[in-house]
Tab-separated table of C-alpha atoms in Angstrom:
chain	number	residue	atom	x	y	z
K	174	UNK	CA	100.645	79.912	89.551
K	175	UNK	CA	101.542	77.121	87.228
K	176	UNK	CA	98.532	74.908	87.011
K	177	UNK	CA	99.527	70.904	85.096
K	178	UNK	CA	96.911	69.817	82.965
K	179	UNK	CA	96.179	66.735	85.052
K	180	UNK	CA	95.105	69.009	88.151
K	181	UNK	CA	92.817	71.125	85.196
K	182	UNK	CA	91.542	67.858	84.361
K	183	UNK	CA	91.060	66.638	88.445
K	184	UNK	CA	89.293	70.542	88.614
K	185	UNK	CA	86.942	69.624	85.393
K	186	UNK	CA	85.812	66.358	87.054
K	187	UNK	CA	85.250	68.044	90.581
K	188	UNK	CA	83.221	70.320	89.264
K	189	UNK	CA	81.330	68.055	86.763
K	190	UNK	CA	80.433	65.961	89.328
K	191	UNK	CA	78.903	67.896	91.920
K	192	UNK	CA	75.691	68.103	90.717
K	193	UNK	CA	75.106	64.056	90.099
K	194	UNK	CA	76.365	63.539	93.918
K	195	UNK	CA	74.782	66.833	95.306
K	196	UNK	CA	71.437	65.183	93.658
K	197	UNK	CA	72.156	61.454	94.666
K	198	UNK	CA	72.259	62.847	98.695
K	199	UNK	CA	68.791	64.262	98.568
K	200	UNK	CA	67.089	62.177	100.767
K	201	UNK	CA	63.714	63.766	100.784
K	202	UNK	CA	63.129	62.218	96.767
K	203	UNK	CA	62.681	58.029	96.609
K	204	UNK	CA	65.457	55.937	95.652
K	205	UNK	CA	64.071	55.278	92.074
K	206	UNK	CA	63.452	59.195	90.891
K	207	UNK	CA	66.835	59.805	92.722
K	208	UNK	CA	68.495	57.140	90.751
K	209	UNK	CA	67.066	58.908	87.623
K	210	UNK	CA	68.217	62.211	88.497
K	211	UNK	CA	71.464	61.219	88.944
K	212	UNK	CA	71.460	59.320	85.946
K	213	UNK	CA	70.298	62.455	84.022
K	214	UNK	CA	73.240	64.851	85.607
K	215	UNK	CA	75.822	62.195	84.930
K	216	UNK	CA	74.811	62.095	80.994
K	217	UNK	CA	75.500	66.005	81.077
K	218	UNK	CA	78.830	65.004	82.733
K	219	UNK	CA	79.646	62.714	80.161
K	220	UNK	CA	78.847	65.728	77.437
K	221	UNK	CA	80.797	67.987	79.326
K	222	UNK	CA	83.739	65.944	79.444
K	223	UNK	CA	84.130	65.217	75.651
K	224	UNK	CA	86.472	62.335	75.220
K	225	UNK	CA	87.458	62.002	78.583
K	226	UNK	CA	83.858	61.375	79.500
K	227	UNK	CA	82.629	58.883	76.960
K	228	UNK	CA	85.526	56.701	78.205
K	229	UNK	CA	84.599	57.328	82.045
K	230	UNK	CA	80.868	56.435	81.095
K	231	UNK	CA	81.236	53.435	78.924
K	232	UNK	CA	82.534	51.081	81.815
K	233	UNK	CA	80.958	48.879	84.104
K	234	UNK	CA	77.570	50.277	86.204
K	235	UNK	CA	76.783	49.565	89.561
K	236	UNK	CA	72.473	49.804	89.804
K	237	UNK	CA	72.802	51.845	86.798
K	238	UNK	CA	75.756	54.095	87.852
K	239	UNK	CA	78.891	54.174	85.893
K	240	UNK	CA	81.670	53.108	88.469
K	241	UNK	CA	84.581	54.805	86.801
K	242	UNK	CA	83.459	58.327	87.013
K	243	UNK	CA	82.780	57.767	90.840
K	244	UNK	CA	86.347	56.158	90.950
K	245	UNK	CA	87.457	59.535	88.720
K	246	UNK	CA	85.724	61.615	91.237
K	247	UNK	CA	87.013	60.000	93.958
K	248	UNK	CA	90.955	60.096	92.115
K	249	UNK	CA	90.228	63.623	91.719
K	250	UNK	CA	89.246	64.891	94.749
K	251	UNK	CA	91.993	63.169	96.572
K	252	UNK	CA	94.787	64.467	93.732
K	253	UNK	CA	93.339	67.882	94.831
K	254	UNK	CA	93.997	67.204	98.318
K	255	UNK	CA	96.980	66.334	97.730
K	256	UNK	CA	98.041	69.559	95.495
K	257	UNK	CA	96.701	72.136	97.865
K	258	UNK	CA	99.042	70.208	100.504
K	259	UNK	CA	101.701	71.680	98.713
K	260	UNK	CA	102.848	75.425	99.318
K	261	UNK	CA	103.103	77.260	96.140
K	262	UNK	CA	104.827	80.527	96.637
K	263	UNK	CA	108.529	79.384	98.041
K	264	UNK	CA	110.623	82.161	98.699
K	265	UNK	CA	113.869	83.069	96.463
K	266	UNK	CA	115.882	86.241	97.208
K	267	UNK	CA	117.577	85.618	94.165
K	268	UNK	CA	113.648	85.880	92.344
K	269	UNK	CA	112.441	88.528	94.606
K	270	UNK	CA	109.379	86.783	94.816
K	271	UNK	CA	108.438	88.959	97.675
K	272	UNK	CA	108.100	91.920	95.437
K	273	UNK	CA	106.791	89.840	92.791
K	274	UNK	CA	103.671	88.074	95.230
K	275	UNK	CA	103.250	91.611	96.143
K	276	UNK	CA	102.952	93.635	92.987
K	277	UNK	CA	100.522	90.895	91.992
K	278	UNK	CA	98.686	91.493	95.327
K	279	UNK	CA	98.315	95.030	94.693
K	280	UNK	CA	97.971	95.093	90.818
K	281	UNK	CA	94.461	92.320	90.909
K	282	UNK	CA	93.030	94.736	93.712
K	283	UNK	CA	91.647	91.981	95.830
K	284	UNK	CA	93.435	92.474	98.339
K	285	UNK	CA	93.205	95.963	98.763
K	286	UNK	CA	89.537	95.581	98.880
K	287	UNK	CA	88.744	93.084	101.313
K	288	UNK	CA	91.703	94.109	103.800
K	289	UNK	CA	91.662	97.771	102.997
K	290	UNK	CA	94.494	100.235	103.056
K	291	UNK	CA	96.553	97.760	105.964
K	292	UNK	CA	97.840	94.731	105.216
K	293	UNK	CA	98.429	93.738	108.623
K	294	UNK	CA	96.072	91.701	111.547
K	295	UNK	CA	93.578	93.152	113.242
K	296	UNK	CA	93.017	94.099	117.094
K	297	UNK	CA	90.219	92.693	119.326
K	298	UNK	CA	89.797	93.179	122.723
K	299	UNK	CA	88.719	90.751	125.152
K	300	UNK	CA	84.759	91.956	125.452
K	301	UNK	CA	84.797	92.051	121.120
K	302	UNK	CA	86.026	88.367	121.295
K	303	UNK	CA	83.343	87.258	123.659
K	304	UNK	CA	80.483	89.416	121.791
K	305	UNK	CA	81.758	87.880	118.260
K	306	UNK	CA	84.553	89.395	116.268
K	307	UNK	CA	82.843	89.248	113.368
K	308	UNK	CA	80.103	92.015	114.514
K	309	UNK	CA	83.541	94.529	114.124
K	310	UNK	CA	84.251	95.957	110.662
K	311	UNK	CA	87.489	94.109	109.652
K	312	UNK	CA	89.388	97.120	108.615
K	313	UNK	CA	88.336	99.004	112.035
K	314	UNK	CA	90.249	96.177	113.597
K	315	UNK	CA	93.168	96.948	111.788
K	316	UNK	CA	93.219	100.923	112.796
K	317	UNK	CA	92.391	99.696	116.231
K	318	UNK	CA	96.032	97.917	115.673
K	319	UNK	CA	98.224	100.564	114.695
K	320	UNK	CA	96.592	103.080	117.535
K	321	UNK	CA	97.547	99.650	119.786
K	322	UNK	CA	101.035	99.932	118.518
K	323	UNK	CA	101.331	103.646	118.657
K	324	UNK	CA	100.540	103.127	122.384
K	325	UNK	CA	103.063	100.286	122.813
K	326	UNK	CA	105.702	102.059	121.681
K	327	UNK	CA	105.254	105.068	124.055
K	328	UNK	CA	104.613	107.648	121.275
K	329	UNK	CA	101.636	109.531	122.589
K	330	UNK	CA	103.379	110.125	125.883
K	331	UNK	CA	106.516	112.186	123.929
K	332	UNK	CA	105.943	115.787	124.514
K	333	UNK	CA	106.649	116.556	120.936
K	334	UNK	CA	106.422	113.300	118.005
K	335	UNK	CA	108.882	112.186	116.644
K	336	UNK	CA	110.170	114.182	113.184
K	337	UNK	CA	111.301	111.838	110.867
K	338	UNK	CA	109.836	108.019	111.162
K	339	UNK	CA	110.216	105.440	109.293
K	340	UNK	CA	108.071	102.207	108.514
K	341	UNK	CA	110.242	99.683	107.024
K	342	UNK	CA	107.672	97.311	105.188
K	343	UNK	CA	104.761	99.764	104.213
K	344	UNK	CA	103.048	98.063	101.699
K	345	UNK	CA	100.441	100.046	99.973
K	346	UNK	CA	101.459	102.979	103.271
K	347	UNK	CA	98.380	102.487	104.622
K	348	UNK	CA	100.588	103.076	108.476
K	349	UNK	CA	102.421	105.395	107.056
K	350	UNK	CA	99.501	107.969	105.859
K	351	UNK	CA	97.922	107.089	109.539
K	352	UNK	CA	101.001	108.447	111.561
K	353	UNK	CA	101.719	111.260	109.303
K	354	UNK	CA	97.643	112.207	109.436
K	355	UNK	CA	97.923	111.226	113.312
K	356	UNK	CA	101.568	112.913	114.027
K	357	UNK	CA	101.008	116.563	111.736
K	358	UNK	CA	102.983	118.156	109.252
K	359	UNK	CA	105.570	117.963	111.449
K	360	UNK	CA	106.394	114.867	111.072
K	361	UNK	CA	107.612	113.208	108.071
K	362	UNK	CA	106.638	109.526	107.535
K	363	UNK	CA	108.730	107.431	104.998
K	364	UNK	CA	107.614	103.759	103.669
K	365	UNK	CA	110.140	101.081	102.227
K	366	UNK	CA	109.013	98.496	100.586
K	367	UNK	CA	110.548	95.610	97.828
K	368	UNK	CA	107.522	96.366	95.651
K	369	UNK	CA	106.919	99.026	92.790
K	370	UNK	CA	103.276	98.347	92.560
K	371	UNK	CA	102.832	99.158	95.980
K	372	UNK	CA	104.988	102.326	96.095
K	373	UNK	CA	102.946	103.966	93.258
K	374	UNK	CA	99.783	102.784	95.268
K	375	UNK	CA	100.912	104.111	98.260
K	376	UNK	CA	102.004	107.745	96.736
K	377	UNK	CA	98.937	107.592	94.391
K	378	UNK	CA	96.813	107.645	97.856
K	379	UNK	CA	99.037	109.854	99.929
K	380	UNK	CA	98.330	112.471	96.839
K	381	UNK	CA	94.223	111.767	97.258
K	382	UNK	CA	94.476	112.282	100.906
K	383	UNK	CA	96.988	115.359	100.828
K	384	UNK	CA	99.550	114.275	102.908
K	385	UNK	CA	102.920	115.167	101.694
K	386	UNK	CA	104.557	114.493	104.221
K	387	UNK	CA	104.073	110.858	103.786
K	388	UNK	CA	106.564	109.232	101.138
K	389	UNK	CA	107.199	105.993	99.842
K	390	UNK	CA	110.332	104.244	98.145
K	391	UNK	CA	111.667	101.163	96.963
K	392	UNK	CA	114.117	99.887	99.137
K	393	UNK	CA	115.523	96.992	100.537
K	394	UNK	CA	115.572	96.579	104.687
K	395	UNK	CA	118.802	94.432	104.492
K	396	UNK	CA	120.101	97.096	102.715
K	397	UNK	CA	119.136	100.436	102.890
K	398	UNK	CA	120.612	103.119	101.754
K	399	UNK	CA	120.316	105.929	104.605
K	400	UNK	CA	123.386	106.956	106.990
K	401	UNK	CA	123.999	105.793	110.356
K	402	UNK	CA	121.598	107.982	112.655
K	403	UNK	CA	118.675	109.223	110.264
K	404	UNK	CA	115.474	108.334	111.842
K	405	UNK	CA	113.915	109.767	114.985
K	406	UNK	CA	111.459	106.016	115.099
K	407	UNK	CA	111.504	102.938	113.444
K	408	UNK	CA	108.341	100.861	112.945
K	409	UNK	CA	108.363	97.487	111.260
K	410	UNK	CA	104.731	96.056	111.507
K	411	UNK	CA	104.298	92.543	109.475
K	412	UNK	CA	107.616	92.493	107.751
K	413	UNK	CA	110.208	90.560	109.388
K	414	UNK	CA	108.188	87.679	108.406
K	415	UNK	CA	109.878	88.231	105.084
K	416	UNK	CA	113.360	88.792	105.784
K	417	UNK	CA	115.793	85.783	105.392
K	418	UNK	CA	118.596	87.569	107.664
K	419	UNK	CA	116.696	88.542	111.126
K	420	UNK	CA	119.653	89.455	112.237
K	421	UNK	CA	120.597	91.786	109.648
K	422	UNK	CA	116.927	93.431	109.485
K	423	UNK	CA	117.223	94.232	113.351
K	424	UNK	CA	120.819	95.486	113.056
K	425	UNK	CA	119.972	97.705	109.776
K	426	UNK	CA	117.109	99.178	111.645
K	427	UNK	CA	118.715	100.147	114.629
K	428	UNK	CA	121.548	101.668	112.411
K	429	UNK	CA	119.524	104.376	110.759
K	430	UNK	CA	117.868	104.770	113.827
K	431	UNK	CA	119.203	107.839	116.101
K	432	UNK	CA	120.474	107.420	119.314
K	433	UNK	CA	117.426	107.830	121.769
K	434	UNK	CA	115.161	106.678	118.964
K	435	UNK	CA	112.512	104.109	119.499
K	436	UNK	CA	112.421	101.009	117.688
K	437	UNK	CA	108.285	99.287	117.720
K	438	UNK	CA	108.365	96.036	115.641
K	439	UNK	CA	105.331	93.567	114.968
K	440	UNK	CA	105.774	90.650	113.511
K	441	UNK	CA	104.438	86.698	113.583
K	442	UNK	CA	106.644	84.102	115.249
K	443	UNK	CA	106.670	80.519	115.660
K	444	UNK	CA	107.346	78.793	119.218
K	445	UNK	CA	110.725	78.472	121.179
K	446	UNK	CA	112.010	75.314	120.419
K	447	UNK	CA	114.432	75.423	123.056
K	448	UNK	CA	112.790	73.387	125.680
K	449	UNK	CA	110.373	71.794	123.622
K	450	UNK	CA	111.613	70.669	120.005
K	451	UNK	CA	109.306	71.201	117.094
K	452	UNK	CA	107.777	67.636	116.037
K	453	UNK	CA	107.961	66.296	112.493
K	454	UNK	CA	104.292	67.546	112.397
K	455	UNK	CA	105.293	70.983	113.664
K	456	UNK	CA	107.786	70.940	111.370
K	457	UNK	CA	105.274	69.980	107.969
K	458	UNK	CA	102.537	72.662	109.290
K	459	UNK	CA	105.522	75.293	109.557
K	460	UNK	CA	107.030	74.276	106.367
K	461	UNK	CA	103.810	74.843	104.812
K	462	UNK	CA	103.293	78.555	106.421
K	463	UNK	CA	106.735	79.314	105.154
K	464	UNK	CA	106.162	78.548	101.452
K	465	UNK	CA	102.731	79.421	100.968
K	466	UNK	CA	103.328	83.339	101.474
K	467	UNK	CA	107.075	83.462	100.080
K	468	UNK	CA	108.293	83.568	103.358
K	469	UNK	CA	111.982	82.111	104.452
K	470	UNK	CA	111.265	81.065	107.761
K	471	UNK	CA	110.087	82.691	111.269
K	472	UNK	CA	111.895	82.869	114.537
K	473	UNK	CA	110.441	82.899	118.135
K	474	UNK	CA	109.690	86.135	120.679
K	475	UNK	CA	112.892	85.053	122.542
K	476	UNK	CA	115.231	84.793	119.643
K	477	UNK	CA	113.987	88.419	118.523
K	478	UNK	CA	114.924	89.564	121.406
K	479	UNK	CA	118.168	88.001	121.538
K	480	UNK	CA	119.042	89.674	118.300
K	481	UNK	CA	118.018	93.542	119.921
K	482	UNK	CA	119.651	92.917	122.811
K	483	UNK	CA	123.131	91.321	120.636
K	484	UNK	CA	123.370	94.786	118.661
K	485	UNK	CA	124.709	96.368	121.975
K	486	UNK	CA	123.065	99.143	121.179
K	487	UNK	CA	119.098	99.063	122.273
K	488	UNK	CA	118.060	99.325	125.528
K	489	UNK	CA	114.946	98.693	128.054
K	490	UNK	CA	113.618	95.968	125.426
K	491	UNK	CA	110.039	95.072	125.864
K	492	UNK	CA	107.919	92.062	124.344
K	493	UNK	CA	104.591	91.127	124.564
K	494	UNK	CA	102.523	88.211	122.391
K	495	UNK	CA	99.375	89.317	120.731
K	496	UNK	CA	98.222	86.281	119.571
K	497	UNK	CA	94.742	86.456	121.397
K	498	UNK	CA	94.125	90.025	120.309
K	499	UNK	CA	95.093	88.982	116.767
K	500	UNK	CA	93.579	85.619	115.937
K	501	UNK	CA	90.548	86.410	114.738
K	502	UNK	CA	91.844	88.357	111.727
K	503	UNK	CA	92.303	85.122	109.941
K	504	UNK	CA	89.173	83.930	110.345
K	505	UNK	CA	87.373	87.132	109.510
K	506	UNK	CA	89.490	87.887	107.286
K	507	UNK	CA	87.645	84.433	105.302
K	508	UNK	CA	84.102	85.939	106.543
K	509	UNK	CA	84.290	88.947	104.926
K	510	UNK	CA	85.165	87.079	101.117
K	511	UNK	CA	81.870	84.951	102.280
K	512	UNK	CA	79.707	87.829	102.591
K	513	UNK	CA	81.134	89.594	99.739
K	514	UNK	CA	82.630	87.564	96.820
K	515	UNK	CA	82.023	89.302	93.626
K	516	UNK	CA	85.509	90.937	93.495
K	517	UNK	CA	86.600	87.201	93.523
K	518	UNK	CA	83.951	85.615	91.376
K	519	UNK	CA	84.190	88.205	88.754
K	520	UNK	CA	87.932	87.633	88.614
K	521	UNK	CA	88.268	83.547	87.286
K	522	UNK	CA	91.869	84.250	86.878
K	523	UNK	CA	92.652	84.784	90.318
K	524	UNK	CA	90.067	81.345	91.550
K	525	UNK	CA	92.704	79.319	92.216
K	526	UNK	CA	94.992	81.802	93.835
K	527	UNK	CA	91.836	82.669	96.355
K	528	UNK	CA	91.535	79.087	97.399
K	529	UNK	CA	94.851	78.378	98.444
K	530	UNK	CA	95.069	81.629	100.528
K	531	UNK	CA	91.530	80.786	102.374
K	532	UNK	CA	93.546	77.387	103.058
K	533	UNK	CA	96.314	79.089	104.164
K	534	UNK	CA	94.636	81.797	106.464
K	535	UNK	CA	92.805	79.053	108.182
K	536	UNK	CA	96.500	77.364	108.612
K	537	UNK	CA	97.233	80.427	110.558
K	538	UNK	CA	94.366	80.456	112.940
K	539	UNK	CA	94.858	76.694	113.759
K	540	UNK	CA	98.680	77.636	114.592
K	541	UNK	CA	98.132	80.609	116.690
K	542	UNK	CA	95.223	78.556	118.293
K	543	UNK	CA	97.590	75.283	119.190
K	544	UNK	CA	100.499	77.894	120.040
K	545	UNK	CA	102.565	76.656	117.256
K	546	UNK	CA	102.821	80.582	116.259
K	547	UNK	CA	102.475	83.542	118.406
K	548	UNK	CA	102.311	87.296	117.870
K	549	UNK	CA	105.472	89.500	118.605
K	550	UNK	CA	105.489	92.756	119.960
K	551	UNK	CA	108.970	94.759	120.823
K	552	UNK	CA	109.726	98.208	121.688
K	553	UNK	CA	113.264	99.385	122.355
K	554	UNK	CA	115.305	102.592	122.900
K	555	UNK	CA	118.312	103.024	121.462
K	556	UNK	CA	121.238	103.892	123.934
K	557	UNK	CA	122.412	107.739	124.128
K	558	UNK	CA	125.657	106.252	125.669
K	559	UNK	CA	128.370	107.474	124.098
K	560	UNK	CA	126.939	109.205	120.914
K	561	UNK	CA	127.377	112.674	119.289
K	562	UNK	CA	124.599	115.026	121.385
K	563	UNK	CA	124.166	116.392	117.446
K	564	UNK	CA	123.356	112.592	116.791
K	565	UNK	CA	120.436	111.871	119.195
K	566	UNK	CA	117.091	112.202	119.334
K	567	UNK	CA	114.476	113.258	122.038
């Protein structure tokens, strides 16, 4: 983040302030030793401001009070407003400033430690949701996911698992270790991901948990590198999000994968607009959940589908929103820095950067709440019709 010196300033003032205006609400103190208290925190303002301050101070007073600071404070907290409005983190191919968000992710540790090994929502059933989501463990949520998606896709019915699987978007292979713990040796698991950081994350913990047959490499979806017909099952949880060419990232997917394969993808989507056109507001808040997250844009459940069904070569596709099992992950995912923010406090650096994503997490919930977003869920087979018997898969 690039931070101008006018919103350190705005920041300096904020914070400055708080005390005199936290002070001048207590209501429980009379006016007069109120007044005085106020007057007292304001002086340290004024100190703690320097320059800045003696010129804020040295205006006119309203029953004592300086006006200009209030004015300042006022100024500020509005030309904050304003700058969190903005999303931060646009996406540029050309920058891979997915990789880039993401080795920062990975190298500051914050993440991993609040959303564990899987950087993907959460599950919660129905009775969880009435009981209060936040009396489940955040992370269990998540492992509650991916044994949700392993059921989706039809896995644990196969009388043998798949052999060679491969989950395109693995981040720091939290999935990836889980299937090739849950699947056995053998079954080989390999993660792709844009980011170096978290490939040697991802093989760093594979090593710990001694599970080689779970691998990780840096790789592009759009463009990866493998021959037509290499993978037994694709899985693509949370990562279509950040692909600029949906098409392309559904078409190189069901390349590699063999004939027979299955195909499971998760991923968030906004609304069909077909019927109902997005309004300028829609089209602000979506903007916003775009930029924020380097991501170049979303599509809806229906145009998803469109694209499996265009390759000519899945069949049986199957979609399902999960926005209600998966909403609360935003919110608890803010709970959880709440009860525990020491990895964040400790860290000043990374302050700013924590703000705007509780900001933006809470712009989620609000859009899968409205409906403006939804959760997409899509299993496929690919067609045997046609194909090389050597070629297909079981």
């Amino acid at each position: 983040f690039v931070i101008d010196s006018s919103l350190l300033m705005t920041m300096k003032i904020i914070v400055a302030l708080f005390p005199a205006l936290a002070t001048g609400l207590i209501s429980n103190v009379p006016a007069t030793r109120r007044r005085a208290r106020v007057n007292r925190e304001l002086s340290k303002v004024e100190l703690s401001l320097g320059t800045v301050g003696s010129l804020l101070f040295r205006g006119p007073k309203v029953a004592g009070i300086p006006v200009l600071p209030v004015v300042a404070g006022a100024a500020a907290v509005v030309k904050a407003v304003n700058v969190l409005d903005l999303p931060a983190r646009q996406y540029d191919r050309e920058k891979n400033t997915v990789a880039k968000e993401y080795d920062a992710w990975t190298a500051d540790g914050v993440l991993e430690h609040y959303w564990g090994e899987h950087i993907h929502l959460g599950w919660y059933s129905p009775q969880e949701m009435k009981e209060g989501y936040k009396n489940k463990g955040f992370i269990s949520a998540k492992y509650d996911f991916i044994d949700r998606m392993m059921a989706f896709s039809g896995i644990n019915a196969l009388k043998t698992p798949p052999k060679k699987i491969l989950d395109v978007g693995c981040g720091i292979g939290g999935t990836s270790r889980y299937l090739a713990s849950k699947l056995g040796d053998g079954s080989t698991v390999t993660g792709i991901t844009l980011s170096p950081n978290q490939v040697a994350r991802a093989t760093e913990l594979a090593k710990e948990r001694g599970l080689p047959n779970a691998n990780f490499q840096v790789m592009d979806a759009l463009e990866m590198t493998w021959p037509d017909n290499s993978f037994d099952m694709v899985w693509a949880c949370e990562s279509g999000e950040h692909m600029p060419d949906k098409k392309k990232y559904v078409e190189e997917m069901v390349r590699v994968l063999k004939p027979g394969g299955v195909l499971v993808m998760a991923t968030w989507c906004q609304r069909d607009d077909k019927e109902v056109a997005f309004t300028q507001n829609d089209m602000k808040r979506l903007d916003y959940l775009y930029s924020e997250w380097t991501h170049p844009h979303f599509i809806s459940i229906e145009s998803y589908k469109e694209l499996m069904l265009g390759t000519g070569k899945l069949s049986t596709v199957w979609t399902e929103d999960w926005a209600k099992e998966t909403i609360a992950s935003w919110r608890h995912s803010i709970w959880v820095g709440v009860y525990d923010p020491w990895p964040v406090v400790r860290r000043p650096l990374v302050w700013y950067k924590t703000l705007r994503d509780g900001i933006c997490l809470e712009r989620f919930h609000r859009s899968f709440d409205d409906g403006l977003m939804g959760y997409g869920m899509f299993r496929a087979r690919k067609s045997t019709e046609g194909a090389d018997p050597e070629d297909c898969t079981v």
